[in-house]
Structures are given as C-alpha cells and as structure tokens.
Amino acid sequence: MKRNIVIATVTAAALIGGGTVAAYASADDGDAPTQRQTSVRIADDRNDDADDRNEAADDRDDATDDRNDTADDRNDDATEARGSKITAADAIAAALKNTPGTAVSADRDDDGAGAWDVNVVKGDGTEYSVLVSPDTAKVVGAQRDDDDDNDGREDLAALKGASVDAREAAEAGAAKGTVTDVDLDDDGPAAWSVETTKGEWKVDLKTGKVTQDHDDDTAQDNGQDDRDGDDD
C-alpha cells in the first residue's frame, strides 16, 4: 500500500515537473520568433535612420554644390562686368536709343564677346534682343524674338504704373556692387531683380528702394544688408 502511494506520488511529481518543463519549453518556443522579429525590426529601423541621414547629407551636398555653382557663375559675371567700360545702365540706354520700347532685362551675353544683351519689348508685345558692345556702347546687333509666348505682353502688364525703369533700377543697384544682371521679377509682387558682384537685390518698381533678396544665400554669406552701400 505504501509502495503504491510512493509510486503515485513520484508519478504525479514527474507529470507536474514534465508539465512545467513543457510549459517552459512552450514559452521559450513562442518567445524566440518574437525576439528575432523584434531584433530584425530594430535593425531595419536603424538602417532606415542611417539611410535618412545619408539622404539628408546628400541634400546638403547638393545645396552646397548649387551655391558653389551660383557663386562661380557670379564670379564669372563679375569678372566680365569689371572688365567692361560700359555699365548695365549705359547698355540699356544705348539699346533703347537703337530700339525704342521698354527694357525688361540686361545681362552679359555668353557668346564669347561678352556684349550686353538687352531685352526690349515693343508696345505690341514683340521682343527684341539688342546686343551692346561692353567697350563702346555701340549696338552690334538687334534681333526680334519670334517665340509666341506672350512674355512681352506679360512684362508690360507687370510694369504698368511703374515709376522705375530698368535703367534706373540698374543705377540703384550699382550702390550694392557692380551690376551684372537686371531682370523683371514677377514672382509675387513685381520688382526689379538686380544682381551685383555682392549679391542679389530687389528694386521697388514705384519707389526705387533697394532691399536684399533674402533667397540669395551668397549675399547672406557675405554679410551684406540694406545699409551696405560699398561698391566691389
């Protein structure tokens, strides 16, 4: 009788112990995939974070390259402008004398001769590209732009009621450095956009007030502000 009780007790203990082991084994088997999946997710998140950082670094590099390209272009324009005896304002005046109308832009041509290229719009909206010698202010060419894109009419509409023309804008911008480019900026409130050797500037169409173009990183890097009246 006692032997039967002992055997029964041992058997029960074995069953209980086995159940506990089985329970542990079952728990271990269930947790292992979860732990592995968690580890994989953490690794993936880290890789994603690394990829995001790399993309952000690439974006910064691209932005730096763009600024460097802009600075290089500006330096090239500045070198040409400094070597020119004729200012942007002089070139605009000469172009309008040859081809009457409204000047809407002036910059240095990249054909190798470095002539001033002045865009003049007639009253009917037709556009002309007038080339002015950077040394003599003589007109060396004038060609009609046959593109039917209505840009000329849009420029005239933007300048309606303006008190400051392109030549006056060039003269105003010259207080901020040697002028290399004058253009009509009609993105938002219309204004003259004047690029100089020291940055880009906005010239108000009605008052002629010159303010810094805050989208221009180079001007900001140079520490220029609206009070800076020094030339190059």
PDB file of N, CA and C in Angstrom, residues 114-212:
ATOM      1  N   GLY A 114      31.047  88.813 -74.857  1.00  0.00           N
ATOM      2  CA  GLY A 114      30.671  89.443 -73.602  1.00  0.00           C
ATOM      3  C   GLY A 114      29.854  90.710 -73.767  1.00  0.00           C
ATOM      4  N   ALA A 115      29.132  90.831 -74.883  1.00  0.00           N
ATOM      5  CA  ALA A 115      28.312  92.022 -75.096  1.00  0.00           C
ATOM      6  C   ALA A 115      27.143  92.026 -74.124  1.00  0.00           C
ATOM      7  N   TRP A 116      26.653  93.232 -73.833  1.00  0.00           N
ATOM      8  CA  TRP A 116      25.437  93.335 -73.045  1.00  0.00           C
ATOM      9  C   TRP A 116      24.253  92.925 -73.921  1.00  0.00           C
ATOM     10  N   ASP A 117      23.422  92.052 -73.402  1.00  0.00           N
ATOM     11  CA  ASP A 117      22.226  91.601 -74.110  1.00  0.00           C
ATOM     12  C   ASP A 117      21.022  92.235 -73.419  1.00  0.00           C
ATOM     13  N   VAL A 118      20.399  93.197 -74.093  1.00  0.00           N
ATOM     14  CA  VAL A 118      19.272  93.932 -73.517  1.00  0.00           C
ATOM     15  C   VAL A 118      17.986  93.477 -74.201  1.00  0.00           C
ATOM     16  N   ASN A 119      17.025  93.043 -73.416  1.00  0.00           N
ATOM     17  CA  ASN A 119      15.745  92.597 -73.956  1.00  0.00           C
ATOM     18  C   ASN A 119      14.772  93.772 -73.940  1.00  0.00           C
ATOM     19  N   VAL A 120      14.307  94.154 -75.124  1.00  0.00           N
ATOM     20  CA  VAL A 120      13.411  95.304 -75.279  1.00  0.00           C
ATOM     21  C   VAL A 120      12.068  94.820 -75.817  1.00  0.00           C
ATOM     22  N   VAL A 121      10.984  95.312 -75.193  1.00  0.00           N
ATOM     23  CA  VAL A 121       9.639  94.930 -75.614  1.00  0.00           C
ATOM     24  C   VAL A 121       8.949  96.143 -76.230  1.00  0.00           C
ATOM     25  N   LYS A 122       8.417  95.939 -77.438  1.00  0.00           N
ATOM     26  CA  LYS A 122       7.658  96.992 -78.109  1.00  0.00           C
ATOM     27  C   LYS A 122       6.249  97.086 -77.505  1.00  0.00           C
ATOM     28  N   GLY A 123       5.533  98.136 -77.884  1.00  0.00           N
ATOM     29  CA  GLY A 123       4.194  98.347 -77.366  1.00  0.00           C
ATOM     30  C   GLY A 123       3.223  97.242 -77.714  1.00  0.00           C
ATOM     31  N   ASP A 124       3.462  96.545 -78.833  1.00  0.00           N
ATOM     32  CA  ASP A 124       2.564  95.457 -79.230  1.00  0.00           C
ATOM     33  C   ASP A 124       2.969  94.114 -78.622  1.00  0.00           C
ATOM     34  N   GLY A 125       3.989  94.117 -77.777  1.00  0.00           N
ATOM     35  CA  GLY A 125       4.412  92.893 -77.106  1.00  0.00           C
ATOM     36  C   GLY A 125       5.539  92.154 -77.785  1.00  0.00           C
ATOM     37  N   THR A 126       5.964  92.587 -78.967  1.00  0.00           N
ATOM     38  CA  THR A 126       7.081  91.914 -79.641  1.00  0.00           C
ATOM     39  C   THR A 126       8.383  92.224 -78.897  1.00  0.00           C
ATOM     40  N   GLU A 127       9.261  91.225 -78.863  1.00  0.00           N
ATOM     41  CA  GLU A 127      10.502  91.348 -78.109  1.00  0.00           C
ATOM     42  C   GLU A 127      11.709  91.396 -79.048  1.00  0.00           C
ATOM     43  N   TYR A 128      12.709  92.148 -78.621  1.00  0.00           N
ATOM     44  CA  TYR A 128      13.957  92.253 -79.372  1.00  0.00           C
ATOM     45  C   TYR A 128      15.132  92.046 -78.429  1.00  0.00           C
ATOM     46  N   SER A 129      16.108  91.310 -78.927  1.00  0.00           N
ATOM     47  CA  SER A 129      17.365  91.138 -78.209  1.00  0.00           C
ATOM     48  C   SER A 129      18.385  92.083 -78.840  1.00  0.00           C
ATOM     49  N   VAL A 130      18.827  93.060 -78.069  1.00  0.00           N
ATOM     50  CA  VAL A 130      19.739  94.078 -78.578  1.00  0.00           C
ATOM     51  C   VAL A 130      21.102  93.889 -77.923  1.00  0.00           C
ATOM     52  N   LEU A 131      22.125  93.694 -78.745  1.00  0.00           N
ATOM     53  CA  LEU A 131      23.478  93.485 -78.242  1.00  0.00           C
ATOM     54  C   LEU A 131      24.246  94.791 -78.270  1.00  0.00           C
ATOM     55  N   VAL A 132      24.856  95.109 -77.120  1.00  0.00           N
ATOM     56  CA  VAL A 132      25.584  96.368 -76.974  1.00  0.00           C
ATOM     57  C   VAL A 132      27.034  96.067 -76.598  1.00  0.00           C
ATOM     58  N   SER A 133      27.959  96.688 -77.308  1.00  0.00           N
ATOM     59  CA  SER A 133      29.374  96.475 -77.037  1.00  0.00           C
ATOM     60  C   SER A 133      29.714  96.900 -75.608  1.00  0.00           C
ATOM     61  N   PRO A 134      30.464  96.071 -74.859  1.00  0.00           N
ATOM     62  CA  PRO A 134      30.823  96.415 -73.491  1.00  0.00           C
ATOM     63  C   PRO A 134      31.941  97.459 -73.421  1.00  0.00           C
ATOM     64  N   ASP A 135      32.499  97.792 -74.573  1.00  0.00           N
ATOM     65  CA  ASP A 135      33.608  98.750 -74.594  1.00  0.00           C
ATOM     66  C   ASP A 135      33.222 100.101 -75.181  1.00  0.00           C
ATOM     67  N   THR A 136      32.287 100.093 -76.141  1.00  0.00           N
ATOM     68  CA  THR A 136      31.968 101.344 -76.852  1.00  0.00           C
ATOM     69  C   THR A 136      30.522 101.777 -76.706  1.00  0.00           C
ATOM     70  N   ALA A 137      29.659 100.910 -76.178  1.00  0.00           N
ATOM     71  CA  ALA A 137      28.220 101.168 -76.052  1.00  0.00           C
ATOM     72  C   ALA A 137      27.525 101.231 -77.402  1.00  0.00           C
ATOM     73  N   LYS A 138      28.201 100.764 -78.441  1.00  0.00           N
ATOM     74  CA  LYS A 138      27.573 100.708 -79.750  1.00  0.00           C
ATOM     75  C   LYS A 138      26.738  99.445 -79.870  1.00  0.00           C
ATOM     76  N   VAL A 139      25.604  99.563 -80.539  1.00  0.00           N
ATOM     77  CA  VAL A 139      24.754  98.404 -80.778  1.00  0.00           C
ATOM     78  C   VAL A 139      25.382  97.567 -81.883  1.00  0.00           C
ATOM     79  N   VAL A 140      25.665  96.319 -81.591  1.00  0.00           N
ATOM     80  CA  VAL A 140      26.322  95.445 -82.563  1.00  0.00           C
ATOM     81  C   VAL A 140      25.368  94.407 -83.137  1.00  0.00           C
ATOM     82  N   GLY A 141      24.121  94.458 -82.713  1.00  0.00           N
ATOM     83  CA  GLY A 141      23.135  93.528 -83.250  1.00  0.00           C
ATOM     84  C   GLY A 141      21.790  93.699 -82.572  1.00  0.00           C
ATOM     85  N   ALA A 142      20.741  93.460 -83.351  1.00  0.00           N
ATOM     86  CA  ALA A 142      19.382  93.515 -82.802  1.00  0.00           C
ATOM     87  C   ALA A 142      18.541  92.492 -83.541  1.00  0.00           C
ATOM     88  N   GLN A 143      17.909  91.617 -82.798  1.00  0.00           N
ATOM     89  CA  GLN A 143      17.155  90.539 -83.425  1.00  0.00           C
ATOM     90  C   GLN A 143      15.810  90.370 -82.729  1.00  0.00           C
ATOM     91  N   ARG A 144      14.772  90.212 -83.543  1.00  0.00           N
ATOM     92  CA  ARG A 144      13.438  90.015 -82.993  1.00  0.00           C
ATOM     93  C   ARG A 144      13.283  88.578 -82.492  1.00  0.00           C
ATOM     94  N   ASP A 145      12.633  88.458 -81.353  1.00  0.00           N
ATOM     95  CA  ASP A 145      12.333  87.140 -80.799  1.00  0.00           C
ATOM     96  C   ASP A 145      10.970  86.708 -81.323  1.00  0.00           C
ATOM     97  N   ASP A 146      10.959  85.665 -82.150  1.00  0.00           N
ATOM     98  CA  ASP A 146       9.722  85.239 -82.799  1.00  0.00           C
ATOM     99  C   ASP A 146       8.918  84.237 -81.975  1.00  0.00           C
ATOM    100  N   ASP A 147       9.381  83.920 -80.779  1.00  0.00           N
ATOM    101  CA  ASP A 147       8.629  82.982 -79.931  1.00  0.00           C
ATOM    102  C   ASP A 147       7.309  83.611 -79.513  1.00  0.00           C
ATOM    103  N   ASP A 148       6.225  82.939 -79.800  1.00  0.00           N
ATOM    104  CA  ASP A 148       4.896  83.454 -79.469  1.00  0.00           C
ATOM    105  C   ASP A 148       4.487  82.932 -78.089  1.00  0.00           C
ATOM    106  N   ASP A 149       5.129  83.505 -77.024  1.00  0.00           N
ATOM    107  CA  ASP A 149       4.864  83.014 -75.672  1.00  0.00           C
ATOM    108  C   ASP A 149       4.231  84.069 -74.768  1.00  0.00           C
ATOM    109  N   ASN A 150       3.932  85.251 -75.348  1.00  0.00           N
ATOM    110  CA  ASN A 150       3.255  86.318 -74.610  1.00  0.00           C
ATOM    111  C   ASN A 150       4.061  86.872 -73.442  1.00  0.00           C
ATOM    112  N   ASP A 151       5.354  86.517 -73.352  1.00  0.00           N
ATOM    113  CA  ASP A 151       6.161  87.034 -72.247  1.00  0.00           C
ATOM    114  C   ASP A 151       6.256  88.555 -72.309  1.00  0.00           C
ATOM    115  N   GLY A 152       6.374  89.077 -73.518  1.00  0.00           N
ATOM    116  CA  GLY A 152       6.488  90.525 -73.667  1.00  0.00           C
ATOM    117  C   GLY A 152       5.267  91.253 -73.143  1.00  0.00           C
ATOM    118  N   ARG A 153       4.101  90.759 -73.497  1.00  0.00           N
ATOM    119  CA  ARG A 153       2.860  91.387 -73.024  1.00  0.00           C
ATOM    120  C   ARG A 153       2.734  91.260 -71.504  1.00  0.00           C
ATOM    121  N   GLU A 154       3.145  90.110 -70.977  1.00  0.00           N
ATOM    122  CA  GLU A 154       3.074  89.912 -69.534  1.00  0.00           C
ATOM    123  C   GLU A 154       4.024  90.866 -68.812  1.00  0.00           C
ATOM    124  N   ASP A 155       5.195  91.091 -69.390  1.00  0.00           N
ATOM    125  CA  ASP A 155       6.144  92.028 -68.779  1.00  0.00           C
ATOM    126  C   ASP A 155       5.585  93.449 -68.791  1.00  0.00           C
ATOM    127  N   LEU A 156       4.986  93.842 -69.911  1.00  0.00           N
ATOM    128  CA  LEU A 156       4.403  95.175 -69.990  1.00  0.00           C
ATOM    129  C   LEU A 156       3.277  95.336 -68.974  1.00  0.00           C
ATOM    130  N   ALA A 157       2.482  94.294 -68.815  1.00  0.00           N
ATOM    131  CA  ALA A 157       1.393  94.353 -67.841  1.00  0.00           C
ATOM    132  C   ALA A 157       1.941  94.489 -66.422  1.00  0.00           C
ATOM    133  N   ALA A 158       3.033  93.765 -66.126  1.00  0.00           N
ATOM    134  CA  ALA A 158       3.622  93.823 -64.791  1.00  0.00           C
ATOM    135  C   ALA A 158       4.223  95.198 -64.504  1.00  0.00           C
ATOM    136  N   LEU A 159       4.668  95.879 -65.558  1.00  0.00           N
ATOM    137  CA  LEU A 159       5.303  97.190 -65.388  1.00  0.00           C
ATOM    138  C   LEU A 159       4.301  98.348 -65.473  1.00  0.00           C
ATOM    139  N   LYS A 160       3.041  98.033 -65.683  1.00  0.00           N
ATOM    140  CA  LYS A 160       2.035  99.090 -65.794  1.00  0.00           C
ATOM    141  C   LYS A 160       1.972  99.872 -64.477  1.00  0.00           C
ATOM    142  N   GLY A 161       2.124 101.169 -64.574  1.00  0.00           N
ATOM    143  CA  GLY A 161       2.092 102.024 -63.393  1.00  0.00           C
ATOM    144  C   GLY A 161       3.425 102.142 -62.679  1.00  0.00           C
ATOM    145  N   ALA A 162       4.469 101.477 -63.195  1.00  0.00           N
ATOM    146  CA  ALA A 162       5.780 101.546 -62.558  1.00  0.00           C
ATOM    147  C   ALA A 162       6.416 102.919 -62.773  1.00  0.00           C
ATOM    148  N   SER A 163       7.143 103.378 -61.769  1.00  0.00           N
ATOM    149  CA  SER A 163       7.843 104.662 -61.862  1.00  0.00           C
ATOM    150  C   SER A 163       9.338 104.487 -62.109  1.00  0.00           C
ATOM    151  N   VAL A 164       9.828 103.277 -61.895  1.00  0.00           N
ATOM    152  CA  VAL A 164      11.257 102.986 -62.025  1.00  0.00           C
ATOM    153  C   VAL A 164      11.461 102.032 -63.192  1.00  0.00           C
ATOM    154  N   ASP A 165      12.263 102.446 -64.181  1.00  0.00           N
ATOM    155  CA  ASP A 165      12.514 101.576 -65.330  1.00  0.00           C
ATOM    156  C   ASP A 165      13.793 100.766 -65.104  1.00  0.00           C
ATOM    157  N   ALA A 166      14.146  99.940 -66.085  1.00  0.00           N
ATOM    158  CA  ALA A 166      15.287  99.038 -65.939  1.00  0.00           C
ATOM    159  C   ALA A 166      16.590  99.805 -65.751  1.00  0.00           C
ATOM    160  N   ARG A 167      16.762 100.903 -66.486  1.00  0.00           N
ATOM    161  CA  ARG A 167      18.000 101.678 -66.358  1.00  0.00           C
ATOM    162  C   ARG A 167      18.125 102.261 -64.960  1.00  0.00           C
ATOM    163  N   GLU A 168      17.029 102.802 -64.445  1.00  0.00           N
ATOM    164  CA  GLU A 168      17.056 103.383 -63.101  1.00  0.00           C
ATOM    165  C   GLU A 168      17.283 102.303 -62.042  1.00  0.00           C
ATOM    166  N   ALA A 169      16.732 101.118 -62.290  1.00  0.00           N
ATOM    167  CA  ALA A 169      16.958 100.005 -61.363  1.00  0.00           C
ATOM    168  C   ALA A 169      18.432  99.614 -61.352  1.00  0.00           C
ATOM    169  N   ALA A 170      19.061  99.619 -62.544  1.00  0.00           N
ATOM    170  CA  ALA A 170      20.486  99.301 -62.634  1.00  0.00           C
ATOM    171  C   ALA A 170      21.318 100.337 -61.892  1.00  0.00           C
ATOM    172  N   GLU A 171      20.938 101.586 -62.011  1.00  0.00           N
ATOM    173  CA  GLU A 171      21.668 102.647 -61.308  1.00  0.00           C
ATOM    174  C   GLU A 171      21.507 102.501 -59.796  1.00  0.00           C
ATOM    175  N   ALA A 172      20.289 102.156 -59.357  1.00  0.00           N
ATOM    176  CA  ALA A 172      20.055 101.979 -57.925  1.00  0.00           C
ATOM    177  C   ALA A 172      20.842 100.785 -57.391  1.00  0.00           C
ATOM    178  N   GLY A 173      20.867  99.706 -58.174  1.00  0.00           N
ATOM    179  CA  GLY A 173      21.582  98.511 -57.737  1.00  0.00           C
ATOM    180  C   GLY A 173      23.085  98.689 -57.715  1.00  0.00           C
ATOM    181  N   ALA A 174      23.592  99.644 -58.470  1.00  0.00           N
ATOM    182  CA  ALA A 174      25.033  99.871 -58.521  1.00  0.00           C
ATOM    183  C   ALA A 174      25.586 100.306 -57.168  1.00  0.00           C
ATOM    184  N   ALA A 175      24.723 100.780 -56.276  1.00  0.00           N
ATOM    185  CA  ALA A 175      25.174 101.136 -54.929  1.00  0.00           C
ATOM    186  C   ALA A 175      25.540  99.896 -54.122  1.00  0.00           C
ATOM    187  N   LYS A 176      25.156  98.715 -54.608  1.00  0.00           N
ATOM    188  CA  LYS A 176      25.414  97.459 -53.910  1.00  0.00           C
ATOM    189  C   LYS A 176      26.506  96.638 -54.576  1.00  0.00           C
ATOM    190  N   GLY A 177      27.210  97.205 -55.527  1.00  0.00           N
ATOM    191  CA  GLY A 177      28.258  96.476 -56.230  1.00  0.00           C
ATOM    192  C   GLY A 177      28.103  96.650 -57.731  1.00  0.00           C
ATOM    193  N   THR A 178      29.058  96.138 -58.471  1.00  0.00           N
ATOM    194  CA  THR A 178      28.998  96.226 -59.921  1.00  0.00           C
ATOM    195  C   THR A 178      27.833  95.386 -60.441  1.00  0.00           C
ATOM    196  N   VAL A 179      26.948  95.995 -61.201  1.00  0.00           N
ATOM    197  CA  VAL A 179      25.749  95.305 -61.687  1.00  0.00           C
ATOM    198  C   VAL A 179      26.124  94.363 -62.824  1.00  0.00           C
ATOM    199  N   THR A 180      25.664  93.112 -62.695  1.00  0.00           N
ATOM    200  CA  THR A 180      25.930  92.111 -63.729  1.00  0.00           C
ATOM    201  C   THR A 180      24.662  91.656 -64.430  1.00  0.00           C
ATOM    202  N   ASP A 181      23.511  91.925 -63.825  1.00  0.00           N
ATOM    203  CA  ASP A 181      22.256  91.434 -64.402  1.00  0.00           C
ATOM    204  C   ASP A 181      21.095  92.257 -63.862  1.00  0.00           C
ATOM    205  N   VAL A 182      20.186  92.608 -64.759  1.00  0.00           N
ATOM    206  CA  VAL A 182      18.941  93.283 -64.374  1.00  0.00           C
ATOM    207  C   VAL A 182      17.804  92.514 -65.028  1.00  0.00           C
ATOM    208  N   ASP A 183      16.777  92.219 -64.249  1.00  0.00           N
ATOM    209  CA  ASP A 183      15.667  91.437 -64.797  1.00  0.00           C
ATOM    210  C   ASP A 183      14.385  91.807 -64.059  1.00  0.00           C
ATOM    211  N   LEU A 184      13.265  91.609 -64.731  1.00  0.00           N
ATOM    212  CA  LEU A 184      11.974  91.855 -64.109  1.00  0.00           C
ATOM    213  C   LEU A 184      11.519  90.588 -63.405  1.00  0.00           C
ATOM    214  N   ASP A 185      11.311  90.682 -62.109  1.00  0.00           N
ATOM    215  CA  ASP A 185      10.866  89.551 -61.311  1.00  0.00           C
ATOM    216  C   ASP A 185       9.382  89.722 -61.021  1.00  0.00           C
ATOM    217  N   ASP A 186       8.562  88.866 -61.627  1.00  0.00           N
ATOM    218  CA  ASP A 186       7.119  88.971 -61.426  1.00  0.00           C
ATOM    219  C   ASP A 186       6.568  87.796 -60.626  1.00  0.00           C
ATOM    220  N   ASP A 187       7.451  87.111 -59.885  1.00  0.00           N
ATOM    221  CA  ASP A 187       7.005  86.073 -58.959  1.00  0.00           C
ATOM    222  C   ASP A 187       6.587  86.749 -57.658  1.00  0.00           C
ATOM    223  N   GLY A 188       5.290  86.863 -57.463  1.00  0.00           N
ATOM    224  CA  GLY A 188       4.802  87.629 -56.324  1.00  0.00           C
ATOM    225  C   GLY A 188       4.692  89.084 -56.732  1.00  0.00           C
ATOM    226  N   PRO A 189       4.817  90.011 -55.775  1.00  0.00           N
ATOM    227  CA  PRO A 189       4.790  91.431 -56.141  1.00  0.00           C
ATOM    228  C   PRO A 189       5.926  91.743 -57.108  1.00  0.00           C
ATOM    229  N   ALA A 190       5.583  92.347 -58.252  1.00  0.00           N
ATOM    230  CA  ALA A 190       6.595  92.610 -59.268  1.00  0.00           C
ATOM    231  C   ALA A 190       7.655  93.570 -58.735  1.00  0.00           C
ATOM    232  N   ALA A 191       8.896  93.326 -59.114  1.00  0.00           N
ATOM    233  CA  ALA A 191      10.025  94.176 -58.711  1.00  0.00           C
ATOM    234  C   ALA A 191      11.166  93.917 -59.676  1.00  0.00           C
ATOM    235  N   TRP A 192      12.105  94.849 -59.716  1.00  0.00           N
ATOM    236  CA  TRP A 192      13.311  94.612 -60.488  1.00  0.00           C
ATOM    237  C   TRP A 192      14.252  93.746 -59.661  1.00  0.00           C
ATOM    238  N   SER A 193      14.812  92.727 -60.283  1.00  0.00           N
ATOM    239  CA  SER A 193      15.826  91.899 -59.645  1.00  0.00           C
ATOM    240  C   SER A 193      17.182  92.299 -60.215  1.00  0.00           C
ATOM    241  N   VAL A 194      18.045  92.792 -59.350  1.00  0.00           N
ATOM    242  CA  VAL A 194      19.351  93.275 -59.791  1.00  0.00           C
ATOM    243  C   VAL A 194      20.443  92.435 -59.132  1.00  0.00           C
ATOM    244  N   GLU A 195      21.263  91.822 -59.957  1.00  0.00           N
ATOM    245  CA  GLU A 195      22.368  91.024 -59.446  1.00  0.00           C
ATOM    246  C   GLU A 195      23.654  91.825 -59.550  1.00  0.00           C
ATOM    247  N   THR A 196      24.405  91.850 -58.457  1.00  0.00           N
ATOM    248  CA  THR A 196      25.670  92.570 -58.440  1.00  0.00           C
ATOM    249  C   THR A 196      26.788  91.631 -58.009  1.00  0.00           C
ATOM    250  N   THR A 197      27.988  92.166 -57.953  1.00  0.00           N
ATOM    251  CA  THR A 197      29.133  91.363 -57.517  1.00  0.00           C
ATOM    252  C   THR A 197      29.038  91.004 -56.040  1.00  0.00           C
ATOM    253  N   LYS A 198      28.091  91.604 -55.329  1.00  0.00           N
ATOM    254  CA  LYS A 198      27.958  91.330 -53.897  1.00  0.00           C
ATOM    255  C   LYS A 198      26.660  90.627 -53.523  1.00  0.00           C
ATOM    256  N   GLY A 199      25.871  90.226 -54.503  1.00  0.00           N
ATOM    257  CA  GLY A 199      24.635  89.537 -54.179  1.00  0.00           C
ATOM    258  C   GLY A 199      23.493  89.945 -55.083  1.00  0.00           C
ATOM    259  N   GLU A 200      22.299  89.564 -54.674  1.00  0.00           N
ATOM    260  CA  GLU A 200      21.092  89.885 -55.439  1.00  0.00           C
ATOM    261  C   GLU A 200      20.201  90.812 -54.623  1.00  0.00           C
ATOM    262  N   TRP A 201      19.534  91.721 -55.340  1.00  0.00           N
ATOM    263  CA  TRP A 201      18.766  92.777 -54.685  1.00  0.00           C
ATOM    264  C   TRP A 201      17.442  92.990 -55.405  1.00  0.00           C
ATOM    265  N   LYS A 202      16.477  93.468 -54.661  1.00  0.00           N
ATOM    266  CA  LYS A 202      15.186  93.836 -55.219  1.00  0.00           C
ATOM    267  C   LYS A 202      15.106  95.356 -55.264  1.00  0.00           C
ATOM    268  N   VAL A 203      14.591  95.871 -56.379  1.00  0.00           N
ATOM    269  CA  VAL A 203      14.381  97.314 -56.517  1.00  0.00           C
ATOM    270  C   VAL A 203      12.897  97.544 -56.738  1.00  0.00           C
ATOM    271  N   ASP A 204      12.289  98.298 -55.849  1.00  0.00           N
ATOM    272  CA  ASP A 204      10.852  98.545 -55.919  1.00  0.00           C
ATOM    273  C   ASP A 204      10.491  99.308 -57.189  1.00  0.00           C
ATOM    274  N   LEU A 205       9.415  98.880 -57.851  1.00  0.00           N
ATOM    275  CA  LEU A 205       9.021  99.484 -59.127  1.00  0.00           C
ATOM    276  C   LEU A 205       8.539 100.925 -58.975  1.00  0.00           C
ATOM    277  N   LYS A 206       8.057 101.274 -57.801  1.00  0.00           N
ATOM    278  CA  LYS A 206       7.489 102.611 -57.619  1.00  0.00           C
ATOM    279  C   LYS A 206       8.426 103.556 -56.878  1.00  0.00           C
ATOM    280  N   THR A 207       9.131 103.032 -55.871  1.00  0.00           N
ATOM    281  CA  THR A 207       9.962 103.904 -55.039  1.00  0.00           C
ATOM    282  C   THR A 207      11.447 103.828 -55.371  1.00  0.00           C
ATOM    283  N   GLY A 208      11.870 102.752 -56.013  1.00  0.00           N
ATOM    284  CA  GLY A 208      13.289 102.577 -56.297  1.00  0.00           C
ATOM    285  C   GLY A 208      14.081 102.112 -55.094  1.00  0.00           C
ATOM    286  N   LYS A 209      13.399 101.759 -54.003  1.00  0.00           N
ATOM    287  CA  LYS A 209      14.083 101.298 -52.799  1.00  0.00           C
ATOM    288  C   LYS A 209      14.748  99.954 -53.060  1.00  0.00           C
ATOM    289  N   VAL A 210      15.991  99.833 -52.590  1.00  0.00           N
ATOM    290  CA  VAL A 210      16.766  98.608 -52.793  1.00  0.00           C
ATOM    291  C   VAL A 210      16.756  97.789 -51.507  1.00  0.00           C
ATOM    292  N   THR A 211      16.353  96.541 -51.623  1.00  0.00           N
ATOM    293  CA  THR A 211      16.378  95.625 -50.486  1.00  0.00           C
ATOM    294  C   THR A 211      17.047  94.329 -50.906  1.00  0.00           C
ATOM    295  N   GLN A 212      17.608  93.650 -49.929  1.00  0.00           N
ATOM    296  CA  GLN A 212      18.293  92.397 -50.232  1.00  0.00           C
ATOM    297  C   GLN A 212      17.299  91.311 -50.591  1.00  0.00           C
TER     298      GLN A 212
END
